[in-house]
Amino acid sequence: MIDFDVATFMDGYSPNIGLAFSGGGYRAMLNGGGVFKAFDSRTPGSTRPAHMGGLVQAATYIAGLSGGSWMLGSVVVNNFTTIQALQDSEDLWDLENSILAPEGSLQILDTVQYYGDLRDEVMSKRDAGYEVSLTDYWARALSRQFIAGDGGPAITFSSISRTETFRNFEMPFPIIVADERHPGEIILSVNATVFEFNPLEMGSFDPTLFAFTPLEYIGSNVTNGKPDDPERCTKGFDNASFLMGTSSSLFNIGLIQLQSSGLTGILRQFAEDILNGLAEADADIADYSPNPFYKVNPNTNPSANERRLTLVDGGLDGQNIPLQPLIQPARALDVIFAVDSSADTSNWPNGTSLVATYARSLSPMHNRTGFPAIPDQNTFVNLKLNTRPTFFGCDAKNLTGDFDSDVPVPPLIVYIPNHPYTYMSNISTFDPDHDRDVRDAIIENGYNVATMGNGTVDNEWAACAGCAIVRRGEERRGRNQTEQCRRCFDKYCWDGTRDERTPDEINYTVLIAQKSAGLSIKTKSSWTLPAIVAAAVSLALI
């Protein structure tokens, strides 16, 4: 940053930074992984001019949802590893074959053994007296790709709090997001209770619950926060992969895909029978029984009188970027870097998640959490706000709230949408397998999304991101921006302009020549997601 006195500004003050990584299956995991890699000072070359390395180390909080939680969980559960280490691993992030047919569709005997192992792991939970659902199988399958040591069947998310990197504040505080949903209920962004899991607690800031409980002891029978048997509490329920699976329980989408899957005859009927049975039973729900919030705030808590608490994919309420935990006044964030890998239009984002979070902030569910004004999705596309970083909430004077009032000023939002800088990274959310070249190309594209092509598109971008980080601190102290920061805000701040016309069809091409051309894209097997899910369920439930 030019003409900015960092030493004087940082005297007695440190910006409070949050990172949020959206859902979107493997696309979100890989694009988000590339952005994280760019933000991580441990990545070789990431701290050079026009790069973004160090933002991870400067961040206080990091939140992930669905595919974003896979990326986050892979990093923090494996001793705060690096994205490059995950890429170099022989076992982790190996996406060559689907987790639903990990040995390939022709290796039937090995696949049967694989599902037998999953079944045994899940049945051990049932034998201990707990309810299980298909999410348990999904989670144990995910774990093979994301957690070292055969998927870490005994590794809990609360165990992160006992690691040196967490205790020494060497990682941002990690949060995974899920939504509450009763069987058969439809989620709307204005009424769903948003739950968070962090290494210390599970709970929600929403007015429906507004309570937390120690994560390590969920699985214990409690009433109004007190154990039914003070001498007996349960540990181990917060299996790390189960939390990641809860945030990404998208099995109901398999039904939608059947129409275009190409399945015929007995195999199609078999898949339909299995998946329809699951939908009717709401088997995509993750069961958190016994309810950790039984009898807690019964006047507002919809599950207070039920021993069962059921959670689902954190993006099913429309808020596909996990912003709710980060905009809470208690966390006092100055800025949030919101990485959007959603599949809103042609598998590219169009701002839908921000629109949903803004709508929620205007509803009774806001609970004193403000959010900057957000335009409609057509405006995002027509003004190309979904193709480059955009700042929302640039001027605190134009926002509801005040630095000294009971309604806090919301954080500035730095929106970073997935876009093809070096690779067409808009793969389907439900593609179950990807060869290493594709995987690495999407990660590299994510790095370029974060850095705007290492400054190729805008050599001031890294400085402009710095201007966004310090803006709330400047406003709080009544300081003016530097000339460079004013120029940056003119470029990247949404100025309130709207264009609500129906946009033309999206037809993006890569912005920058690929660093390594001629990627080999392997032909995949004919196993589609619905067929594999159906086979998986039939084997697992034997």
XYZ file of C-alpha atoms in Angstrom:
542
model
C 0.000 0.000 0.000
C 1.272 3.440 -0.977
C 1.429 6.348 1.497
C -0.054 4.262 4.302
C 1.673 4.443 7.691
C 1.232 0.869 8.867
C 3.114 1.334 12.158
C 0.981 4.270 13.262
C -2.261 2.629 12.171
C -1.468 -0.648 13.953
C -0.495 1.064 17.208
C -2.892 -0.479 19.703
C -5.166 -1.883 16.976
C -5.343 -4.993 14.828
C -7.986 -5.525 12.122
C -10.357 -8.386 12.838
C -10.556 -10.497 9.667
C -12.866 -13.345 8.697
C -12.672 -15.814 5.799
C -15.808 -17.565 4.485
C -15.755 -20.425 1.958
C -18.993 -21.374 0.213
C -20.493 -24.706 -0.603
C -20.516 -26.308 -4.016
C -19.146 -29.861 -3.757
C -15.684 -30.563 -5.108
C -15.796 -27.361 -7.139
C -16.050 -25.380 -3.910
C -13.440 -27.498 -2.163
C -10.912 -27.045 -4.980
C -11.615 -23.422 -5.874
C -11.687 -22.598 -2.177
C -8.479 -24.576 -1.741
C -6.806 -22.450 -4.401
C -7.955 -19.247 -2.718
C -6.781 -20.543 0.670
C -3.439 -21.464 -0.901
C -3.081 -17.911 -2.209
C -3.949 -16.480 1.212
C -1.508 -18.776 3.066
C 1.994 -17.382 3.637
C 3.315 -20.971 3.842
C 2.707 -21.320 0.094
C 6.033 -20.667 -1.701
C 5.909 -17.350 -3.576
C 2.599 -16.262 -2.035
C 4.125 -13.242 -0.277
C 5.648 -11.699 -3.416
C 4.255 -8.402 -4.733
C 0.742 -8.687 -6.202
C 0.121 -11.889 -4.214
C -2.073 -12.366 -1.140
C -0.041 -14.598 1.179
C -0.431 -13.921 4.893
C -4.172 -13.343 4.982
C -4.757 -16.767 6.552
C -2.209 -15.967 9.237
C -3.844 -12.574 9.849
C -7.414 -13.922 9.983
C -9.209 -14.448 13.282
C -12.040 -16.662 12.004
C -12.542 -19.020 9.074
C -15.889 -20.617 8.181
C -16.752 -23.356 5.717
C -20.007 -24.820 4.461
C -20.621 -28.026 2.493
C -17.738 -28.271 -0.030
C -16.098 -25.333 1.716
C -16.202 -27.352 4.950
C -14.394 -30.193 3.172
C -11.535 -27.843 2.375
C -11.551 -26.317 5.840
C -11.814 -29.671 7.596
C -9.044 -31.196 5.478
C -6.714 -28.412 6.589
C -7.555 -28.000 10.267
C -8.183 -31.640 11.197
C -4.873 -32.717 9.663
C -2.846 -30.537 12.043
C -3.400 -27.342 10.047
C -1.746 -28.748 6.949
C -1.252 -26.874 3.664
C -3.167 -27.223 0.412
C 0.052 -28.247 -1.336
C 0.565 -31.041 1.192
C -2.954 -32.271 0.466
C -2.182 -32.213 -3.259
C 1.069 -34.119 -2.689
C -0.526 -36.728 -0.418
C -0.902 -40.253 -1.779
C -4.224 -40.706 0.001
C -5.869 -37.364 0.772
C -7.624 -35.354 -1.941
C -7.271 -38.287 -4.338
C -10.351 -37.737 -6.484
C -9.482 -40.124 -9.325
C -12.355 -42.419 -8.354
C -15.593 -41.491 -6.654
C -15.839 -42.087 -2.912
C -19.009 -43.988 -3.825
C -16.988 -46.431 -5.979
C -13.429 -45.786 -4.781
C -11.780 -48.646 -6.642
C -13.519 -47.788 -9.893
C -16.832 -49.070 -11.160
C -15.406 -52.426 -12.318
C -13.657 -53.374 -9.057
C -16.801 -54.879 -7.609
C -15.226 -57.069 -4.911
C -13.078 -54.228 -3.546
C -16.052 -51.885 -3.569
C -18.174 -54.408 -1.683
C -15.443 -54.663 0.958
C -15.285 -50.874 1.127
C -18.995 -50.593 1.848
C -18.716 -53.376 4.356
C -16.126 -51.314 6.221
C -18.370 -48.238 6.114
C -21.281 -50.304 7.379
C -19.249 -51.686 10.270
C -18.128 -48.200 11.310
C -21.657 -46.804 11.201
C -23.154 -49.826 12.935
C -20.727 -49.355 15.809
C -22.431 -46.012 16.416
C -25.871 -47.609 16.290
C -24.741 -50.402 18.600
C -23.687 -47.725 21.091
C -27.315 -46.638 21.238
C -27.395 -43.701 18.793
C -29.628 -43.050 15.798
C -27.919 -43.258 12.399
C -28.900 -42.075 8.928
C -27.447 -42.104 5.447
C -25.432 -39.021 6.429
C -23.360 -41.282 8.668
C -22.385 -43.410 5.653
C -21.761 -40.302 3.592
C -19.519 -38.895 6.308
C -17.467 -42.064 6.692
C -16.993 -42.187 2.911
C -15.908 -38.536 2.814
C -13.424 -39.145 5.598
C -11.307 -41.422 3.378
C -10.466 -38.458 1.158
C -10.129 -35.770 3.802
C -8.700 -37.221 7.038
C -5.414 -39.111 7.389
C -5.373 -42.559 8.952
C -8.204 -44.457 7.228
C -10.528 -41.502 7.645
C -9.858 -40.992 11.360
C -12.872 -42.874 12.787
C -11.892 -41.706 16.294
C -10.914 -38.122 15.394
C -13.269 -35.499 16.774
C -13.635 -31.865 15.786
C -13.248 -30.820 19.416
C -9.803 -32.452 19.449
C -8.570 -29.510 17.353
C -8.728 -27.411 20.529
C -5.968 -29.548 22.030
C -3.502 -29.114 19.144
C -0.470 -26.854 19.420
C -1.444 -24.813 16.363
C -4.827 -23.999 17.890
C -3.486 -23.317 21.380
C -0.756 -21.071 19.970
C -3.238 -19.124 17.783
C -1.426 -20.227 14.633
C -4.675 -20.951 12.782
C -7.880 -18.952 12.410
C -10.745 -20.114 14.630
C -12.518 -22.729 12.418
C -16.312 -22.926 12.061
C -18.506 -25.395 10.147
C -22.108 -24.414 9.392
C -25.303 -26.479 9.122
C -29.053 -25.745 9.200
C -31.811 -27.146 11.375
C -34.635 -28.879 9.546
C -37.397 -31.112 10.794
C -38.249 -34.153 8.631
C -40.479 -33.043 5.750
C -39.933 -29.347 6.453
C -38.947 -26.830 3.766
C -36.114 -24.455 4.609
C -36.413 -20.725 3.940
C -33.509 -18.417 4.661
C -35.608 -16.254 6.955
C -36.708 -19.044 9.299
C -33.997 -21.697 9.400
C -31.924 -21.863 12.561
C -28.272 -21.694 11.493
C -26.018 -23.888 13.634
C -22.270 -23.675 13.905
C -19.674 -26.165 15.054
C -16.320 -24.930 16.305
C -13.637 -26.768 18.305
C -15.139 -25.501 21.569
C -18.889 -25.353 21.085
C -21.964 -26.162 19.037
C -24.944 -23.851 18.904
C -26.574 -20.846 17.266
C -26.712 -17.074 17.640
C -30.194 -17.046 16.070
C -33.004 -15.741 18.308
C -34.806 -19.069 17.959
C -32.084 -20.727 20.056
C -29.343 -18.271 21.099
C -27.446 -20.900 23.039
C -24.261 -22.969 22.845
C -23.064 -26.198 24.432
C -19.575 -27.752 24.744
C -18.946 -29.678 21.523
C -16.916 -32.374 23.240
C -19.959 -33.586 25.189
C -22.731 -33.607 22.584
C -24.189 -37.093 22.633
C -24.851 -36.788 26.363
C -28.408 -36.717 27.667
C -29.062 -33.206 28.957
C -32.064 -31.139 30.007
C -31.860 -27.356 29.790
C -28.088 -27.552 29.538
C -27.562 -29.825 32.561
C -26.627 -33.519 32.289
C -29.393 -35.925 33.280
C -26.731 -38.015 35.001
C -23.992 -35.715 36.381
C -21.634 -38.664 36.688
C -21.998 -39.824 33.096
C -21.240 -37.728 30.016
C -20.499 -38.943 26.507
C -17.484 -38.068 24.374
C -16.736 -38.874 20.749
C -20.076 -37.989 19.121
C -18.514 -34.977 17.363
C -16.665 -37.131 14.844
C -14.922 -34.709 12.474
C -16.189 -36.385 9.306
C -19.759 -36.482 10.684
C -19.724 -32.690 11.065
C -18.344 -32.291 7.531
C -20.983 -34.713 6.247
C -23.742 -32.857 8.099
C -22.776 -29.621 6.343
C -22.985 -31.341 2.940
C -25.921 -33.783 3.095
C -27.188 -33.407 -0.465
C -28.594 -36.868 -1.178
C -31.979 -35.503 -2.190
C -30.307 -33.998 -5.277
C -29.835 -37.542 -6.568
C -33.547 -37.675 -7.326
C -33.293 -34.592 -9.520
C -30.363 -36.063 -11.452
C -32.170 -39.285 -12.327
C -34.013 -37.565 -15.173
C -30.775 -36.778 -16.984
C -28.552 -39.600 -15.773
C -29.006 -41.862 -18.795
C -29.875 -44.881 -16.609
C -32.219 -47.405 -18.202
C -34.016 -50.608 -17.372
C -33.559 -52.445 -14.082
C -30.650 -50.230 -12.953
C -32.740 -47.081 -13.298
C -35.686 -48.639 -11.467
C -33.337 -49.878 -8.755
C -31.876 -46.371 -8.273
C -35.343 -44.774 -8.249
C -36.658 -47.227 -5.658
C -33.709 -46.663 -3.356
C -33.612 -42.872 -3.677
C -37.362 -42.418 -3.405
C -37.306 -44.484 -0.258
C -34.586 -42.264 1.170
C -36.462 -39.075 0.312
C -39.626 -40.337 1.982
C -37.660 -41.186 5.119
C -35.711 -37.901 5.100
C -32.557 -39.967 5.261
C -30.470 -37.011 4.149
C -30.905 -35.553 7.629
C -28.064 -35.818 10.154
C -29.424 -36.974 13.498
C -28.052 -35.229 16.582
C -30.016 -37.226 19.121
C -30.117 -36.858 22.044
C -30.894 -33.184 21.429
C -28.165 -31.102 23.131
C -30.696 -28.259 23.488
C -33.605 -30.194 24.959
C -35.751 -27.799 27.065
C -33.438 -24.852 26.226
C -35.381 -21.607 25.573
C -38.710 -23.414 25.028
C -40.566 -20.203 24.129
C -38.531 -19.711 20.960
C -36.613 -22.937 20.283
C -38.643 -25.094 17.841
C -36.893 -28.275 19.024
C -36.901 -27.534 22.737
C -39.477 -30.216 23.526
C -38.011 -32.880 21.261
C -35.280 -35.343 22.144
C -34.280 -35.356 18.474
C -32.341 -32.589 16.687
C -31.967 -32.929 12.906
C -29.542 -30.886 10.808
C -28.888 -30.665 7.073
C -26.585 -29.105 4.491
C -25.755 -25.540 5.494
C -26.521 -24.154 2.042
C -30.095 -25.374 1.758
C -31.422 -22.103 3.184
C -29.984 -20.174 0.219
C -27.059 -18.799 2.228
C -24.356 -20.815 0.487
C -21.575 -18.618 1.910
C -21.275 -19.198 5.700
C -21.555 -15.579 6.767
C -23.990 -15.846 9.688
C -21.380 -16.863 12.293
C -19.018 -14.123 11.101
C -21.388 -11.149 11.110
C -22.284 -11.620 14.769
C -21.610 -8.479 16.863
C -19.869 -10.614 19.492
C -17.119 -11.396 16.987
C -16.629 -7.766 15.969
C -15.178 -8.428 12.531
C -13.950 -5.512 10.414
C -13.917 -7.324 7.087
C -14.960 -10.692 5.659
C -13.477 -12.216 2.508
C -16.448 -14.157 1.099
C -15.359 -16.791 -1.430
C -18.293 -17.863 -3.611
C -18.068 -21.126 -5.564
C -21.834 -21.521 -5.965
C -23.519 -22.951 -9.049
C -26.197 -20.301 -9.527
C -26.010 -19.949 -13.308
C -24.078 -22.296 -15.635
C -22.267 -23.466 -12.473
C -20.944 -19.941 -11.822
C -22.069 -17.729 -8.914
C -24.421 -14.788 -9.396
C -24.638 -13.364 -5.887
C -27.633 -15.419 -4.761
C -26.027 -16.258 -1.415
C -25.372 -12.613 -0.555
C -28.935 -11.739 -1.565
C -30.249 -14.388 0.849
C -28.078 -13.179 3.738
C -29.152 -9.582 3.134
C -32.829 -10.630 3.102
C -32.329 -12.436 6.395
C -30.748 -9.343 7.933
C -34.029 -7.491 7.284
C -36.133 -10.173 8.985
C -36.809 -10.823 12.695
C -34.073 -13.488 12.519
C -31.352 -10.836 12.283
C -30.851 -10.592 16.067
C -28.915 -7.290 15.847
C -26.715 -8.562 13.019
C -26.454 -5.991 10.252
C -25.444 -6.639 6.671
C -24.620 -4.289 3.779
C -27.207 -3.690 1.063
C -26.932 -6.207 -1.779
C -28.399 -5.846 -5.303
C -30.431 -8.505 -7.116
C -28.865 -11.340 -9.089
C -29.549 -9.735 -12.483
C -27.574 -6.689 -11.383
C -24.692 -8.945 -10.307
C -24.513 -10.465 -13.782
C -25.240 -7.331 -15.832
C -22.661 -5.244 -13.947
C -20.225 -8.181 -13.906
C -20.020 -8.091 -10.109
C -19.886 -11.901 -10.260
C -16.725 -11.891 -12.392
C -14.347 -9.960 -10.139
C -13.924 -8.962 -6.490
C -16.539 -6.496 -5.259
C -16.728 -4.610 -1.942
C -20.061 -4.178 -0.148
C -20.599 -1.824 2.785
C -17.746 0.500 1.888
C -19.025 3.554 3.779
C -20.151 3.018 7.382
C -22.124 6.286 7.283
C -24.489 4.723 4.734
C -25.180 1.652 6.885
C -27.626 0.958 9.676
C -25.780 1.126 12.979
C -23.031 3.124 14.555
C -19.678 2.360 16.137
C -20.959 3.646 19.477
C -24.590 2.461 19.336
C -26.358 -0.731 20.351
C -26.631 -1.717 16.666
C -23.069 -2.333 15.484
C -21.769 -1.419 12.047
C -21.525 -4.626 9.982
C -18.200 -5.758 8.553
C -17.152 -4.752 5.055
C -17.701 -7.679 2.663
C -15.042 -8.508 0.063
C -16.902 -10.741 -2.386
C -14.620 -13.076 -4.371
C -16.566 -15.123 -6.946
C -15.265 -18.144 -8.823
C -14.374 -17.126 -12.389
C -12.273 -18.669 -15.195
C -8.872 -17.007 -14.991
C -6.832 -19.974 -16.224
C -9.351 -22.844 -16.259
C -13.079 -23.390 -16.783
C -13.640 -24.316 -13.154
C -17.444 -24.509 -13.314
C -17.584 -28.289 -12.892
C -20.856 -29.728 -11.635
C -21.434 -29.804 -7.889
C -22.256 -33.483 -8.219
C -19.361 -34.740 -10.345
C -18.024 -37.516 -8.086
C -14.511 -37.933 -9.523
C -11.743 -35.840 -11.098
C -8.254 -36.722 -12.278
C -5.260 -34.951 -10.759
C -4.742 -32.610 -13.699
C -8.285 -31.280 -13.405
C -8.024 -31.088 -9.627
C -4.793 -29.114 -9.773
C -6.031 -26.869 -12.588
C -9.062 -25.830 -10.516
C -6.846 -25.173 -7.492
C -4.502 -23.086 -9.653
C -7.481 -21.177 -11.025
C -8.611 -20.523 -7.458
C -5.193 -19.092 -6.668
C -5.642 -16.762 -9.630
C -9.181 -15.863 -8.522
C -7.706 -14.706 -5.209
C -4.837 -12.741 -6.765
C -6.540 -11.616 -10.002
C -3.978 -13.586 -11.935
C -1.101 -12.564 -9.639
C -1.833 -8.961 -10.533
C -2.136 -9.605 -14.265
C -5.703 -8.279 -14.391
C -5.039 -5.525 -11.838
C -1.590 -5.006 -10.362
C -3.100 -2.958 -7.526
C -5.517 -5.640 -6.395
C -3.482 -6.851 -3.400
C -3.142 -3.263 -2.164
C -6.873 -2.721 -2.690
C -7.603 -5.758 -0.534
C -5.410 -4.156 2.106
C -7.469 -0.972 1.842
C -10.619 -3.007 2.522
C -9.005 -4.603 5.579
C -8.153 -1.287 7.243
C -11.294 0.664 6.257
C -13.398 0.013 9.375
C -10.428 0.919 11.558
C -10.012 4.189 9.655
C -13.697 5.011 10.005
C -13.680 4.188 13.699
C -10.816 6.650 14.218
C -12.136 9.296 11.834
C -9.200 8.959 9.446
C -9.304 9.658 5.724
C -8.275 7.145 3.097
C -5.058 7.481 1.138
C -5.257 8.441 -2.521
C -4.532 4.836 -3.507
C -7.321 3.501 -1.287
C -9.794 6.041 -2.663
C -8.853 4.884 -6.139
C -9.323 1.251 -5.078
C -12.737 1.908 -3.591
C -13.821 3.710 -6.751
C -12.906 0.531 -8.635
C -14.236 -2.193 -6.357
C -17.055 -0.765 -4.231
C -20.605 -1.366 -5.398
C -21.955 2.156 -5.768
C -25.655 1.332 -5.565
C -26.221 1.115 -9.321
C -28.783 -1.490 -10.362
C -29.563 -3.148 -13.680
C -32.439 -5.563 -13.160
C -32.923 -6.508 -16.808
C -32.782 -10.213 -17.616
C -29.121 -10.812 -18.505
C -27.836 -12.494 -21.634
C -26.770 -16.117 -21.399
C -23.414 -16.485 -19.656
C -20.604 -17.562 -21.948
C -17.304 -16.991 -20.160
C -13.853 -17.862 -21.481
C -10.529 -18.004 -19.627
C -8.938 -14.613 -18.986
C -5.301 -15.679 -18.863
C -3.291 -18.339 -20.708
C -2.783 -21.419 -18.548
C 0.593 -21.842 -16.912
C 0.653 -25.458 -18.111
C -1.278 -25.941 -21.328
C -2.632 -29.175 -22.734
C -4.213 -30.631 -19.615
C -5.185 -34.251 -20.073
C -8.840 -34.757 -19.235
C -9.519 -38.465 -18.745
C -12.763 -40.079 -19.785
C -14.770 -41.129 -16.766
C -16.670 -44.350 -16.218
C -20.370 -44.514 -16.950
C -21.313 -44.689 -13.261
C -23.421 -41.638 -12.453
C -24.132 -40.269 -9.016
C -27.683 -41.668 -8.655
C -26.578 -45.155 -9.671
C -23.621 -45.141 -7.308
C -25.721 -43.762 -4.434
C -28.287 -46.468 -5.000
C -25.630 -49.188 -5.021
C -23.973 -47.679 -1.979
C -27.192 -47.659 0.007
C -28.129 -51.214 -0.911
C -24.711 -52.501 0.158
C -24.500 -50.375 3.276
C -27.897 -51.451 4.547
C -27.291 -55.180 4.063
